[in-house]
Amino acid sequence: MPQPTWASAFAAGAVLGVSGRTLHRWRSAGLLKPGRHWRRKFPAPNSPILYDLEAVDALMRELAARNPDAIELVAAADQGSAQRSRRVLAA
């Protein structure tokens, strides 16, 4: 298996053809998974985010092949489970 190529949001956006803000939105929506698609440069909460270019590109190709409605359903389901998890943790 090839080593992942990690890049900053700006550099990843330039290579992948999307903005750093789009990568952030995808991360917030749960489309990009921590450890697989992105990680922090250092183990600190304010550390810059690095993206695995190959993994994100593969996800983009997979999502482009799907029906747009299916993508929104996946994102909504992921957000719903994240919200339920937050409620459980807050209780």
PDB file of C-alpha atoms in Angstrom:
ATOM      1  CA  MET A   1       0.000   0.000   0.000  1.00  0.00           C
ATOM      2  CA  PRO A   2       1.486   3.407  -0.939  1.00  0.00           C
ATOM      3  CA  GLN A   3       2.284   5.954   1.733  1.00  0.00           C
ATOM      4  CA  PRO A   4      -0.355   8.702   2.042  1.00  0.00           C
ATOM      5  CA  THR A   5       0.571  12.138   0.739  1.00  0.00           C
ATOM      6  CA  TRP A   6      -0.553  14.704   3.297  1.00  0.00           C
ATOM      7  CA  ALA A   7      -1.050  18.372   2.407  1.00  0.00           C
ATOM      8  CA  SER A   8      -2.370  21.514   4.047  1.00  0.00           C
ATOM      9  CA  ALA A   9      -5.905  22.700   3.270  1.00  0.00           C
ATOM     10  CA  PHE A  10      -4.612  25.303   0.820  1.00  0.00           C
ATOM     11  CA  ALA A  11      -2.281  22.894  -1.000  1.00  0.00           C
ATOM     12  CA  ALA A  12      -4.839  20.058  -0.979  1.00  0.00           C
ATOM     13  CA  GLY A  13      -7.491  22.379  -2.369  1.00  0.00           C
ATOM     14  CA  ALA A  14      -5.194  23.464  -5.176  1.00  0.00           C
ATOM     15  CA  VAL A  15      -4.337  19.879  -6.116  1.00  0.00           C
ATOM     16  CA  LEU A  16      -7.918  18.585  -5.813  1.00  0.00           C
ATOM     17  CA  GLY A  17      -9.570  21.581  -7.472  1.00  0.00           C
ATOM     18  CA  VAL A  18     -11.696  22.659  -4.496  1.00  0.00           C
ATOM     19  CA  SER A  19     -11.288  25.389  -1.905  1.00  0.00           C
ATOM     20  CA  GLY A  20      -9.979  24.906   1.606  1.00  0.00           C
ATOM     21  CA  ARG A  21     -13.414  26.041   2.796  1.00  0.00           C
ATOM     22  CA  THR A  22     -15.042  23.200   0.833  1.00  0.00           C
ATOM     23  CA  LEU A  23     -12.717  20.703   2.507  1.00  0.00           C
ATOM     24  CA  HIS A  24     -13.738  22.185   5.870  1.00  0.00           C
ATOM     25  CA  ARG A  25     -17.451  21.859   4.997  1.00  0.00           C
ATOM     26  CA  TRP A  26     -16.961  18.238   3.933  1.00  0.00           C
ATOM     27  CA  ARG A  27     -15.114  17.553   7.189  1.00  0.00           C
ATOM     28  CA  SER A  28     -17.891  19.207   9.218  1.00  0.00           C
ATOM     29  CA  ALA A  29     -20.555  17.238   7.322  1.00  0.00           C
ATOM     30  CA  GLY A  30     -18.774  13.995   8.118  1.00  0.00           C
ATOM     31  CA  LEU A  31     -17.888  13.127   4.534  1.00  0.00           C
ATOM     32  CA  LEU A  32     -14.181  13.292   5.348  1.00  0.00           C
ATOM     33  CA  LYS A  33     -13.306  10.939   8.198  1.00  0.00           C
ATOM     34  CA  PRO A  34     -10.561  11.698  10.752  1.00  0.00           C
ATOM     35  CA  GLY A  35      -7.529   9.448  10.407  1.00  0.00           C
ATOM     36  CA  ARG A  36      -8.542   8.317   6.929  1.00  0.00           C
ATOM     37  CA  HIS A  37      -9.027  11.590   5.025  1.00  0.00           C
ATOM     38  CA  TRP A  38      -7.579  14.153   7.418  1.00  0.00           C
ATOM     39  CA  ARG A  39      -5.511  14.526  10.577  1.00  0.00           C
ATOM     40  CA  ARG A  40      -3.964  17.254  12.673  1.00  0.00           C
ATOM     41  CA  LYS A  41      -0.323  18.107  12.030  1.00  0.00           C
ATOM     42  CA  PHE A  42       0.403  18.005  15.767  1.00  0.00           C
ATOM     43  CA  PRO A  43      -1.711  16.547  18.604  1.00  0.00           C
ATOM     44  CA  ALA A  44      -3.048  19.947  19.636  1.00  0.00           C
ATOM     45  CA  PRO A  45      -6.612  21.218  19.103  1.00  0.00           C
ATOM     46  CA  ASN A  46      -5.459  24.310  17.171  1.00  0.00           C
ATOM     47  CA  SER A  47      -2.948  22.448  15.033  1.00  0.00           C
ATOM     48  CA  PRO A  48      -3.320  22.801  11.249  1.00  0.00           C
ATOM     49  CA  ILE A  49      -5.307  20.147   9.392  1.00  0.00           C
ATOM     50  CA  LEU A  50      -3.571  17.925   6.841  1.00  0.00           C
ATOM     51  CA  TYR A  51      -5.475  16.035   4.133  1.00  0.00           C
ATOM     52  CA  ASP A  52      -4.558  12.696   2.551  1.00  0.00           C
ATOM     53  CA  LEU A  53      -4.661  13.639  -1.120  1.00  0.00           C
ATOM     54  CA  GLU A  54      -5.170  10.091  -2.416  1.00  0.00           C
ATOM     55  CA  ALA A  55      -7.972   9.256   0.040  1.00  0.00           C
ATOM     56  CA  VAL A  56      -9.836  12.531  -0.566  1.00  0.00           C
ATOM     57  CA  ASP A  57      -9.444  12.171  -4.335  1.00  0.00           C
ATOM     58  CA  ALA A  58     -10.803   8.605  -4.170  1.00  0.00           C
ATOM     59  CA  LEU A  59     -13.782   9.812  -2.115  1.00  0.00           C
ATOM     60  CA  MET A  60     -14.434  12.641  -4.589  1.00  0.00           C
ATOM     61  CA  ARG A  61     -14.445  10.146  -7.470  1.00  0.00           C
ATOM     62  CA  GLU A  62     -16.789   7.813  -5.584  1.00  0.00           C
ATOM     63  CA  LEU A  63     -19.200  10.620  -4.718  1.00  0.00           C
ATOM     64  CA  ALA A  64     -19.123  11.986  -8.270  1.00  0.00           C
ATOM     65  CA  ALA A  65     -20.303   8.598  -9.524  1.00  0.00           C
ATOM     66  CA  ARG A  66     -23.308   8.624  -7.149  1.00  0.00           C
ATOM     67  CA  ASN A  67     -26.673  10.265  -7.461  1.00  0.00           C
ATOM     68  CA  PRO A  68     -26.476  13.760  -5.840  1.00  0.00           C
ATOM     69  CA  ASP A  69     -29.495  12.962  -3.644  1.00  0.00           C
ATOM     70  CA  ALA A  70     -27.698   9.925  -2.220  1.00  0.00           C
ATOM     71  CA  ILE A  71     -24.717  12.076  -1.211  1.00  0.00           C
ATOM     72  CA  GLU A  72     -26.967  14.431   0.750  1.00  0.00           C
ATOM     73  CA  LEU A  73     -28.671  11.491   2.453  1.00  0.00           C
ATOM     74  CA  VAL A  74     -25.288  10.089   3.534  1.00  0.00           C
ATOM     75  CA  ALA A  75     -24.204  13.479   4.883  1.00  0.00           C
ATOM     76  CA  ALA A  76     -27.530  13.957   6.695  1.00  0.00           C
ATOM     77  CA  ALA A  77     -27.323  10.474   8.225  1.00  0.00           C
ATOM     78  CA  ASP A  78     -23.768  11.109   9.410  1.00  0.00           C
ATOM     79  CA  GLN A  79     -24.782  14.453  10.926  1.00  0.00           C
ATOM     80  CA  GLY A  80     -27.773  12.872  12.634  1.00  0.00           C
ATOM     81  CA  SER A  81     -25.631  10.180  14.245  1.00  0.00           C
ATOM     82  CA  ALA A  82     -23.082  12.806  15.312  1.00  0.00           C
ATOM     83  CA  GLN A  83     -25.830  14.892  16.911  1.00  0.00           C
ATOM     84  CA  ARG A  84     -27.215  11.832  18.729  1.00  0.00           C
ATOM     85  CA  SER A  85     -23.703  11.028  19.964  1.00  0.00           C
ATOM     86  CA  ARG A  86     -23.289  14.575  21.280  1.00  0.00           C
ATOM     87  CA  ARG A  87     -26.626  14.332  23.108  1.00  0.00           C
ATOM     88  CA  VAL A  88     -25.613  11.022  24.710  1.00  0.00           C
ATOM     89  CA  LEU A  89     -22.242  12.419  25.778  1.00  0.00           C
ATOM     90  CA  ALA A  90     -23.842  15.571  27.186  1.00  0.00           C
ATOM     91  CA  ALA A  91     -26.330  13.576  29.272  1.00  0.00           C
TER      92      ALA A  91
END
